[in-house]
Tab-separated table of C-alpha atoms and ligand atoms in Angstrom:
chain	number	residue	atom	x	y	z
A	2	MET	CA	-11.088	15.258	-0.324
A	3	LEU	CA	-7.832	17.180	-0.161
A	4	SER	CA	-7.839	20.472	-1.971
A	5	GLN	CA	-4.406	20.293	-3.655
A	6	GLN	CA	-4.582	19.843	-7.409
A	7	ILE	CA	-2.264	17.775	-9.385
A	8	ALA	CA	0.391	20.228	-10.500
A	9	PRO	CA	1.220	19.198	-14.116
A	10	LEU	CA	4.967	19.558	-13.280
A	11	ILE	CA	7.025	19.822	-10.092
A	12	VAL	CA	10.647	20.515	-10.030
A	13	LEU	CA	12.559	19.930	-6.858
A	14	ARG	CA	15.760	21.738	-7.403
A	15	GLY	CA	19.217	20.923	-5.969
A	16	GLY	CA	18.260	18.682	-2.959
A	17	ARG	CA	20.227	15.708	-1.654
A	18	VAL	CA	18.643	13.058	-3.480
A	19	LEU	CA	18.727	9.745	-1.444
A	20	ASP	CA	17.541	6.787	-3.436
A	21	PRO	CA	18.643	3.483	-1.917
A	22	SER	CA	16.914	1.635	-4.865
A	23	GLN	CA	19.640	2.945	-7.106
A	24	GLY	CA	22.422	3.634	-4.470
A	25	LEU	CA	22.004	7.119	-5.280
A	26	ASP	CA	23.139	9.874	-2.818
A	27	GLU	CA	23.991	13.151	-4.577
A	28	THR	CA	22.894	16.677	-5.230
A	29	ALA	CA	20.404	16.656	-8.099
A	30	ASP	CA	17.050	17.845	-9.289
A	31	VAL	CA	13.960	15.631	-9.450
A	32	VAL	CA	11.321	16.495	-12.062
A	33	ILE	CA	7.828	15.095	-11.490
A	34	GLU	CA	5.363	15.159	-14.460
A	35	ALA	CA	1.791	13.823	-14.720
A	36	GLY	CA	2.105	11.907	-11.396
A	37	ARG	CA	5.386	10.070	-12.370
A	38	ILE	CA	9.122	10.762	-11.981
A	39	LYS	CA	10.164	12.285	-15.234
A	40	ASN	CA	13.903	12.487	-14.391
A	41	VAL	CA	16.473	12.756	-11.727
A	42	GLY	CA	19.803	14.374	-12.367
A	43	ARG	CA	22.137	17.383	-11.856
A	44	ASP	CA	20.340	20.310	-13.440
A	45	ALA	CA	17.581	18.156	-14.777
A	46	GLY	CA	15.247	20.960	-13.821
A	47	ALA	CA	17.305	23.916	-14.952
A	48	ALA	CA	15.237	24.477	-18.100
A	49	TYR	CA	11.986	24.990	-16.402
A	50	GLU	CA	10.488	28.223	-15.481
A	51	ALA	CA	7.885	28.685	-12.794
A	52	GLY	CA	4.441	29.323	-13.944
A	53	GLU	CA	0.877	28.210	-13.674
A	54	GLU	CA	1.795	24.718	-15.104
A	55	VAL	CA	5.211	24.458	-13.329
A	56	ARG	CA	5.992	24.583	-9.662
A	57	ILE	CA	9.708	25.013	-8.849
A	58	ILE	CA	10.818	24.304	-5.257
A	59	ASP	CA	14.210	25.168	-4.003
A	60	ALA	CA	15.193	22.025	-2.221
A	61	ALA	CA	18.821	22.974	-1.198
A	62	GLY	CA	19.605	21.580	2.113
A	63	LEU	CA	16.678	19.266	2.125
A	64	TRP	CA	16.619	15.360	1.487
A	65	VAL	CA	14.462	14.112	-1.444
A	66	CYS	CA	13.695	10.607	-0.778
A	67	PRO	CA	11.287	7.889	-2.236
A	68	GLY	CA	7.911	8.074	-0.312
A	69	PHE	CA	8.098	6.648	3.200
A	70	ILE	CA	6.110	3.381	3.594
A	71	ASP	CA	4.846	2.345	7.121
A	72	LEU	CA	4.150	-1.270	7.259
A	73	HIS	CA	2.340	-1.236	10.675
A	74	VAL	CA	-0.090	1.191	11.814
A	75	HIS	CA	-3.487	1.200	13.778
A	76	LEU	CA	-5.987	3.564	12.236
A	77	ARG	CA	-8.899	2.408	14.540
A	78	GLU	CA	-11.505	2.504	11.839
A	79	PRO	CA	-13.861	0.758	11.967
A	80	GLY	CA	-15.071	0.674	15.491
A	81	GLN	CA	-12.844	3.131	17.562
A	82	GLU	CA	-13.088	6.244	15.633
A	83	TYR	CA	-12.714	8.268	18.927
A	84	LYS	CA	-9.043	7.414	18.859
A	85	GLU	CA	-8.380	7.819	15.155
A	86	ASP	CA	-10.093	7.308	11.877
A	87	ILE	CA	-8.870	6.521	8.383
A	88	ARG	CA	-9.031	10.287	7.502
A	89	SER	CA	-7.140	11.583	10.609
A	90	GLY	CA	-4.651	8.714	10.355
A	91	LEU	CA	-3.971	9.474	6.799
A	92	GLU	CA	-3.534	13.052	7.481
A	93	ALA	CA	-1.098	12.266	10.395
A	94	ALA	CA	0.682	9.930	8.040
A	95	ALA	CA	1.097	12.581	5.296
A	96	ALA	CA	2.394	14.992	7.956
A	97	GLY	CA	4.816	12.393	9.178
A	98	GLY	CA	6.311	11.983	5.661
A	99	PHE	CA	4.579	8.778	4.829
A	100	THR	CA	3.183	8.078	1.426
A	101	ALA	CA	1.758	4.670	2.090
A	102	VAL	CA	0.689	3.012	5.458
A	103	CYS	CA	-0.452	-0.610	6.251
A	104	PRO	CA	-3.286	-0.741	8.913
A	105	MET	CA	-3.533	-3.789	10.928
A	106	PRO	CA	-6.886	-5.659	11.089
A	107	ASN	CA	-7.513	-5.396	14.723
A	108	THR	CA	-10.479	-3.042	14.165
A	109	GLN	CA	-13.946	-3.563	15.577
A	110	PRO	CA	-15.195	-5.533	13.731
A	111	THR	CA	-11.938	-7.291	12.727
A	112	ASN	CA	-10.701	-6.768	9.186
A	113	ASP	CA	-11.279	-10.487	8.213
A	114	THR	CA	-13.676	-10.091	5.215
A	115	ARG	CA	-13.563	-8.647	1.844
A	116	ALA	CA	-16.315	-6.071	2.870
A	117	ILE	CA	-14.255	-4.350	5.561
A	118	THR	CA	-11.117	-4.505	3.467
A	119	GLU	CA	-13.007	-2.748	0.593
A	120	MET	CA	-14.617	-0.297	2.898
A	121	MET	CA	-11.162	0.832	4.309
A	122	VAL	CA	-9.635	1.034	0.881
A	123	ALA	CA	-12.679	3.033	-0.518
A	124	ARG	CA	-12.508	5.423	2.527
A	125	ALA	CA	-8.749	6.121	1.878
A	126	LEU	CA	-9.338	6.612	-1.894
A	127	GLU	CA	-12.232	9.137	-1.121
A	128	HIS	CA	-9.738	10.903	1.169
A	129	GLY	CA	-7.168	10.925	-1.603
A	130	GLY	CA	-3.955	11.385	0.356
A	131	THR	CA	-1.437	8.921	1.593
A	132	ARG	CA	-2.071	5.358	0.199
A	133	LEU	CA	-3.733	2.805	2.436
A	134	LEU	CA	-2.451	-0.849	1.932
A	135	PRO	CA	-4.171	-2.979	4.658
A	136	PHE	CA	-3.552	-6.252	6.186
A	137	GLY	CA	-6.366	-8.699	6.660
A	138	ALA	CA	-6.587	-10.932	9.595
A	139	VAL	CA	-4.951	-14.401	9.694
A	140	THR	CA	-7.920	-15.948	11.486
A	141	LYS	CA	-11.584	-15.115	11.701
A	142	GLY	CA	-12.248	-12.565	14.457
A	143	GLN	CA	-8.434	-13.028	15.333
A	144	ARG	CA	-9.658	-15.830	17.417
A	145	GLY	CA	-6.575	-18.002	16.395
A	146	ALA	CA	-8.522	-20.983	15.139
A	147	GLU	CA	-10.297	-20.712	11.697
A	148	LEU	CA	-8.418	-19.043	8.608
A	149	THR	CA	-9.857	-16.111	6.810
A	150	GLU	CA	-10.658	-16.243	3.010
A	151	MET	CA	-7.281	-14.810	2.069
A	152	ALA	CA	-8.018	-14.826	-1.654
A	153	ASP	CA	-10.963	-12.459	-1.025
A	154	LEU	CA	-8.896	-10.301	1.232
A	155	ARG	CA	-6.129	-10.175	-1.407
A	156	ASP	CA	-8.559	-9.354	-4.144
A	157	ALA	CA	-10.023	-6.512	-2.083
A	158	GLY	CA	-6.627	-4.917	-1.628
A	159	ALA	CA	-4.988	-6.722	1.430
A	160	ILE	CA	-1.192	-6.874	0.971
A	161	GLY	CA	-0.733	-9.295	3.782
A	162	VAL	CA	-2.263	-11.055	6.885
A	163	SER	CA	-1.718	-10.647	10.485
A	164	ASP	CA	-3.547	-11.021	13.760
A	165	ASP	CA	-1.545	-8.193	15.235
A	166	GLY	CA	-2.392	-7.363	18.807
A	167	LEU	CA	-2.564	-11.080	19.320
A	168	CYS	CA	-0.066	-13.891	18.355
A	169	VAL	CA	-1.362	-16.953	16.221
A	170	MET	CA	-0.585	-19.281	19.040
A	171	ASN	CA	-1.546	-22.474	17.532
A	172	ALA	CA	1.375	-24.089	15.451
A	173	ALA	CA	-1.018	-26.135	13.246
A	174	VAL	CA	-3.081	-23.003	12.481
A	175	MET	CA	0.142	-20.947	11.897
A	176	ARG	CA	1.307	-23.710	9.419
A	177	HIS	CA	-1.870	-23.851	7.352
A	178	ALA	CA	-1.906	-19.953	7.399
A	179	MET	CA	1.551	-19.878	5.870
A	180	GLU	CA	0.699	-22.537	3.274
A	181	TYR	CA	-2.419	-20.614	2.322
A	182	ALA	CA	-0.853	-17.085	2.293
A	183	ARG	CA	2.064	-18.469	0.256
A	184	THR	CA	-0.495	-19.491	-2.509
A	185	PHE	CA	-1.365	-15.801	-2.878
A	186	ASP	CA	1.984	-14.301	-2.047
A	187	LEU	CA	0.753	-12.480	0.933
A	188	LEU	CA	3.069	-11.535	3.730
A	189	VAL	CA	2.420	-13.255	6.934
A	190	SER	CA	3.303	-10.712	9.722
A	191	GLN	CA	3.320	-12.158	13.230
A	192	HIS	CA	2.887	-10.445	16.518
A	193	CYS	CA	5.352	-12.690	18.367
A	194	GLU	CA	4.060	-13.298	21.917
A	195	ASP	CA	3.575	-16.379	23.608
A	196	HIS	CA	0.478	-15.429	25.677
A	197	ASP	CA	0.944	-18.007	28.268
A	198	LEU	CA	4.309	-16.539	29.223
A	199	THR	CA	2.996	-12.988	29.318
A	200	ALA	CA	-0.318	-13.374	31.225
A	201	GLY	CA	-0.785	-10.121	33.241
A	202	ALA	CA	2.374	-8.645	32.074
A	203	GLN	CA	2.835	-4.968	32.500
A	204	MET	CA	6.482	-4.337	31.143
A	205	HIS	CA	9.651	-6.073	30.159
A	206	GLU	CA	10.710	-8.715	32.737
A	207	GLY	CA	13.949	-7.886	34.364
A	208	ALA	CA	15.492	-5.924	37.164
A	209	ARG	CA	13.356	-2.939	36.617
A	210	SER	CA	10.153	-4.886	36.714
A	211	THR	CA	11.146	-6.393	39.957
A	212	GLN	CA	12.027	-2.879	41.251
A	213	LEU	CA	8.694	-1.386	40.266
A	214	GLY	CA	6.678	-4.429	41.428
A	215	LEU	CA	5.024	-5.023	37.944
A	216	ARG	CA	4.636	-8.244	36.247
A	217	GLY	CA	7.167	-8.903	33.532
A	218	TRP	CA	6.967	-9.958	29.852
A	219	PRO	CA	10.017	-12.005	29.208
A	220	ARG	CA	12.031	-12.136	26.156
A	221	ALA	CA	11.548	-15.797	25.816
A	222	ALA	CA	7.902	-14.989	24.999
A	223	GLU	CA	8.977	-13.454	21.821
A	224	ASP	CA	12.071	-15.620	21.020
A	225	ILE	CA	9.971	-18.985	21.398
A	226	ILE	CA	7.459	-17.690	18.720
A	227	VAL	CA	10.005	-16.353	16.252
A	228	ALA	CA	11.900	-19.764	16.604
A	229	ARG	CA	8.758	-21.852	15.957
A	230	ASP	CA	7.634	-19.725	13.069
A	231	LEU	CA	11.085	-19.642	11.396
A	232	ILE	CA	10.909	-23.552	11.407
A	233	LEU	CA	7.289	-23.334	9.923
A	234	ALA	CA	8.290	-20.663	7.255
A	235	GLU	CA	11.189	-22.915	6.153
A	236	MET	CA	8.798	-25.840	6.032
A	237	THR	CA	6.258	-23.959	4.080
A	238	GLY	CA	8.278	-21.465	1.951
A	239	ALA	CA	6.023	-18.577	3.124
A	240	ARG	CA	7.028	-14.960	3.359
A	241	TYR	CA	7.383	-14.541	7.049
A	242	HIS	CA	7.647	-11.097	8.811
A	243	VAL	CA	8.223	-10.436	12.470
A	244	ALA	CA	6.247	-7.380	13.531
A	245	HIS	CA	7.933	-4.888	16.001
A	246	ILE	CA	10.863	-7.237	16.893
A	247	SER	CA	12.081	-6.133	20.396
A	248	SER	CA	14.543	-8.749	21.842
A	249	LEU	CA	18.147	-9.495	21.203
A	250	GLY	CA	17.338	-13.182	21.015
A	251	ALA	CA	14.881	-12.697	18.204
A	252	VAL	CA	17.435	-10.593	16.321
A	253	ARG	CA	19.777	-13.473	16.508
A	254	LEU	CA	17.339	-15.936	15.189
A	255	ILE	CA	16.313	-13.892	12.274
A	256	ARG	CA	20.023	-13.241	11.409
A	257	GLU	CA	20.635	-16.949	11.378
A	258	ALA	CA	17.502	-17.659	9.174
A	259	LYS	CA	18.558	-14.976	6.749
A	260	SER	CA	22.105	-16.430	6.507
A	261	ARG	CA	20.425	-19.636	5.247
A	262	GLY	CA	18.568	-17.821	2.635
A	263	LEU	CA	15.031	-18.005	4.258
A	264	ARG	CA	12.302	-15.538	3.035
A	265	VAL	CA	11.990	-13.838	6.287
A	266	SER	CA	11.985	-10.145	7.343
A	267	ALA	CA	11.426	-7.950	10.294
A	268	GLU	CA	10.520	-4.546	11.251
A	269	VAL	CA	11.482	-2.374	14.344
A	270	THR	CA	9.657	0.541	15.823
A	271	PRO	CA	11.172	3.899	16.569
A	272	HIS	CA	10.366	3.500	20.354
A	273	HIS	CA	12.326	0.304	20.569
A	274	LEU	CA	15.170	1.939	19.041
A	275	LEU	CA	15.143	5.030	21.252
A	276	PHE	CA	13.867	4.013	24.673
A	277	THR	CA	14.530	1.246	27.299
A	278	ASP	CA	12.483	0.048	30.308
A	279	GLU	CA	14.252	2.881	32.214
A	280	ALA	CA	11.590	5.152	30.860
A	281	LEU	CA	9.069	3.304	32.965
A	282	LEU	CA	10.773	4.110	36.234
A	283	SER	CA	8.374	7.050	36.563
A	284	TYR	CA	5.437	4.805	35.666
A	285	ASP	CA	4.886	6.835	32.440
A	286	THR	CA	1.900	5.261	30.719
A	287	TYR	CA	2.919	6.800	27.415
A	288	CYS	CA	5.836	4.310	27.505
A	289	LYS	CA	3.709	1.375	28.009
A	290	VAL	CA	3.669	-0.613	24.789
A	291	ASN	CA	3.578	-4.196	23.471
A	292	PRO	CA	6.069	-5.528	23.076
A	293	PRO	CA	7.515	-3.751	25.922
A	294	LEU	CA	10.432	-1.348	25.941
A	295	ARG	CA	13.473	-3.695	26.908
A	296	GLU	CA	17.166	-3.207	28.049
A	297	GLN	CA	20.150	-1.354	26.647
A	298	ALA	CA	21.501	-4.448	25.256
A	299	ASP	CA	18.306	-5.131	23.294
A	300	LEU	CA	18.298	-1.556	22.039
A	301	GLU	CA	21.889	-1.823	20.928
A	302	ALA	CA	21.158	-5.286	19.232
A	303	LEU	CA	18.210	-3.825	17.433
A	304	ARG	CA	20.277	-0.723	16.134
A	305	GLU	CA	23.058	-2.900	14.924
A	306	ALA	CA	20.695	-5.216	13.167
A	307	LEU	CA	18.817	-2.289	11.568
A	308	ALA	CA	22.105	-0.996	10.245
A	309	ASP	CA	23.346	-4.194	8.851
A	310	GLY	CA	19.927	-5.144	7.163
A	311	THR	CA	19.044	-8.092	9.519
A	312	ILE	CA	16.004	-5.869	10.367
A	313	ASP	CA	14.760	-4.818	7.048
A	314	CYS	CA	12.637	-1.684	8.033
A	315	ILE	CA	11.263	0.793	10.530
A	316	ALA	CA	7.569	0.666	11.200
A	317	THR	CA	5.914	2.850	13.753
A	318	ASP	CA	3.169	0.545	15.150
A	319	HIS	CA	1.175	4.004	15.413
A	320	ALA	CA	-1.216	2.996	18.068
A	321	PRO	CA	-3.416	5.981	19.162
A	322	HIS	CA	-5.284	6.181	22.352
A	323	THR	CA	-7.116	8.945	24.161
A	324	ASP	CA	-6.181	10.567	27.507
A	325	LEU	CA	-8.974	8.389	29.014
A	326	GLU	CA	-6.944	5.299	28.214
A	327	LYS	CA	-3.501	6.713	29.327
A	328	ASP	CA	-4.107	9.236	32.046
A	329	CYS	CA	-4.821	6.407	34.567
A	330	GLU	CA	-2.982	3.784	36.744
A	331	PHE	CA	-0.230	2.079	34.991
A	332	GLU	CA	-2.024	-1.219	35.247
A	333	ALA	CA	-5.129	-0.031	33.804
A	334	ALA	CA	-3.555	1.868	30.947
A	335	SER	CA	-3.811	0.834	27.320
A	336	VAL	CA	-0.600	-0.261	25.460
A	337	GLY	CA	0.732	1.679	22.342
A	338	ILE	CA	2.373	4.734	21.169
A	339	ASP	CA	1.262	7.350	18.638
A	340	GLY	CA	3.970	7.282	16.082
A	341	LEU	CA	3.276	8.588	12.624
A	342	GLU	CA	4.233	12.356	13.244
A	343	SER	CA	7.191	11.760	15.465
A	344	ALA	CA	8.914	8.981	13.727
A	345	ILE	CA	11.274	10.907	11.487
A	346	GLY	CA	12.107	13.661	13.963
A	347	GLY	CA	12.688	11.151	16.624
A	348	MET	CA	14.881	8.814	14.554
A	349	LEU	CA	17.084	11.222	12.676
A	350	GLY	CA	19.309	11.343	15.810
A	351	LEU	CA	20.453	7.854	14.871
A	352	VAL	CA	21.880	9.266	11.614
A	353	ARG	CA	23.599	12.176	13.315
A	354	GLU	CA	25.060	9.540	15.953
A	355	GLY	CA	26.307	7.450	12.975
A	356	VAL	CA	24.247	4.475	13.943
A	357	LEU	CA	22.565	4.533	10.426
A	358	THR	CA	23.892	6.103	7.190
A	359	PRO	CA	21.538	8.488	5.580
A	360	LEU	CA	20.996	5.993	2.712
A	361	ARG	CA	20.226	3.065	5.071
A	362	PHE	CA	17.862	5.185	7.063
A	363	VAL	CA	15.769	6.074	3.915
A	364	GLU	CA	16.016	2.442	2.719
A	365	ALA	CA	14.631	1.248	5.983
A	366	LEU	CA	11.612	3.606	5.429
A	367	SER	CA	11.138	3.165	1.589
A	368	ALA	CA	12.855	0.637	-0.583
A	369	ALA	CA	12.948	-2.112	2.193
A	370	PRO	CA	9.209	-2.055	2.969
A	371	ALA	CA	8.226	-1.698	-0.695
A	372	ARG	CA	10.035	-4.992	-1.415
A	373	LEU	CA	7.778	-6.783	1.078
A	374	ILE	CA	4.646	-5.624	-0.563
A	375	PRO	CA	3.507	-7.777	-3.437
A	376	ASP	CA	3.209	-5.839	-6.900
A	377	PHE	CA	3.796	-2.455	-5.256
A	378	GLU	CA	5.224	0.303	-7.420
A	379	GLY	CA	6.935	2.378	-4.748
A	380	GLY	CA	10.085	2.951	-2.740
A	381	SER	CA	12.063	4.217	-5.626
A	382	LEU	CA	12.778	7.331	-7.573
A	383	ARG	CA	13.560	5.668	-10.899
A	384	GLU	CA	12.457	7.470	-14.081
A	385	GLY	CA	8.987	6.448	-14.899
A	386	ARG	CA	7.877	5.381	-11.513
A	387	ARG	CA	4.950	6.672	-9.786
A	388	ALA	CA	5.890	9.922	-8.023
A	389	ASP	CA	5.707	9.151	-4.272
A	390	VAL	CA	8.184	11.502	-2.733
A	391	THR	CA	9.128	12.498	0.757
A	392	VAL	CA	11.157	15.797	1.307
A	393	LEU	CA	12.638	16.524	4.666
A	394	ASP	CA	14.639	19.132	6.342
A	395	PRO	CA	17.205	17.180	8.485
A	396	ALA	CA	18.247	20.259	10.376
A	397	ALA	CA	14.833	21.684	11.296
A	398	GLN	CA	14.356	22.415	14.961
A	399	TRP	CA	10.891	21.979	16.243
A	400	ILE	CA	8.804	20.931	19.063
A	401	LEU	CA	6.292	18.146	19.025
A	402	ASP	CA	3.345	20.112	19.918
A	403	GLU	CA	0.056	18.515	20.872
A	404	GLU	CA	-2.008	21.209	19.093
A	405	ALA	CA	-0.213	20.687	15.790
A	406	LEU	CA	-0.651	16.924	15.490
A	407	ARG	CA	-3.079	15.620	12.854
A	408	SER	CA	-3.676	12.426	14.722
A	409	LYS	CA	-6.638	12.553	16.959
A	410	SER	CA	-4.309	11.194	19.872
A	411	HIS	CA	-0.985	12.353	21.232
A	412	ASN	CA	0.189	9.323	23.308
A	413	THR	CA	3.921	9.538	22.606
A	414	PRO	CA	6.807	10.013	25.040
A	415	LEU	CA	8.262	12.430	22.527
A	416	LEU	CA	5.413	14.922	23.138
A	417	GLY	CA	6.708	18.293	24.107
A	418	ARG	CA	10.368	17.339	23.204
A	419	GLU	CA	12.420	19.422	20.922
A	420	LEU	CA	13.381	17.254	17.828
A	421	THR	CA	15.809	17.985	15.032
A	422	GLY	CA	14.723	17.054	11.412
A	423	ARG	CA	11.116	16.795	10.083
A	424	PRO	CA	9.297	15.984	6.780
A	425	VAL	CA	8.344	19.216	5.006
A	426	MET	CA	6.571	17.957	2.009
A	427	THR	CA	4.799	14.642	1.030
A	428	VAL	CA	3.933	13.785	-2.450
A	429	VAL	CA	1.736	10.857	-3.567
A	430	GLY	CA	1.260	10.140	-7.153
A	431	GLY	CA	2.470	13.624	-8.067
A	432	ARG	CA	0.125	15.347	-5.755
A	433	VAL	CA	1.316	17.370	-2.708
A	434	VAL	CA	-0.630	15.893	0.161
A	435	HIS	CA	1.302	17.641	2.864
A	436	GLU	CA	3.373	20.763	2.905
A	437	LEU	CA	4.785	22.355	6.084
A	438	GLY	CA	3.063	25.542	6.794
A	439	THR	CA	0.037	24.972	4.726
B	520	ZN	ZN1	1.692	-6.124	17.649
């Protein structure tokens, strides 16, 4: 259990309040009482005095945002707790500024039943920090054939379904999954990869894979599944979501589908926004990820689409692995990047470069993912809302140091790099679950 108690009242004074749900970008106070947003406004907190019952925090120079939500993480419990577990994963999430995270079901065993979903939710509640909103599997054992009992999964707390790590390859299965999920308003998140086209692939297929002599993962393998699924989403009316979009072709398809009013959405990871396959020229296994890092044209298309809202949100695809699985030959290395604690520091550069406005950056991490989660009271600082709040210092200079990471793993190409900007306080339901320096 976390030791922090609920302070009856927290006053964040004079911060830059960025709340995309209200189009708010102004200097203001945020008052949190009994776990909820009491009010937001210039000098709203002026009347309070610090004391046992009231904590006053000088937020001058800081950004005060609705709590960040990560729609795509791997916390490895049950089954691979040596890489990460729910507790370490939620601590990493809190340290990274996230007030809610959505773990994917590719655990061991697969999260394809009510019992496993309930166990994960209970474990998180016992920890008492960042909220855990799990995805259940689309198919039993993620084998791509038989659908899970989605009603049970939803009743146990699942917010969506996905076979992430694997693609639902069979079109008939995907159609029935969408029809079934629609009944329960569950989000269907697809890992878009035609596995026949990526057999044995180690990296993006292009000039660099040829140069390195590694088998390639062509964009077409992603685009084909996105195109097929959009047709099925239109047919079924399901809420369809593209996980970790990486190719410029997939962006084009989503843009076209949205222009016709389809209920589709997409997320992009920090690493696909920051790196290209050039990072693999040194055979850096920390950059081996699925879908793979692609080319400059893809990176630019992803940035543009995130800025204009074609891509709804940023999700880390936090995929912890130990040294054993990464300090080895490239072809033997596991895929994935540890992302929760480096996401904000890594991506604030996009704001400084003018790729994203501060408000859009915050929206892609809060209001946008919140909209995709059924009945979720988050992503907003409106008065009366549950007080999930992320406070960050956009100017803090720091080094992503292995020793300081809360995650059990540290497989990220940002390790050891100097970053600018970081979360300094994470508040969940009015409780401080992370504070820098404590
Ligand atoms: Zn995936």
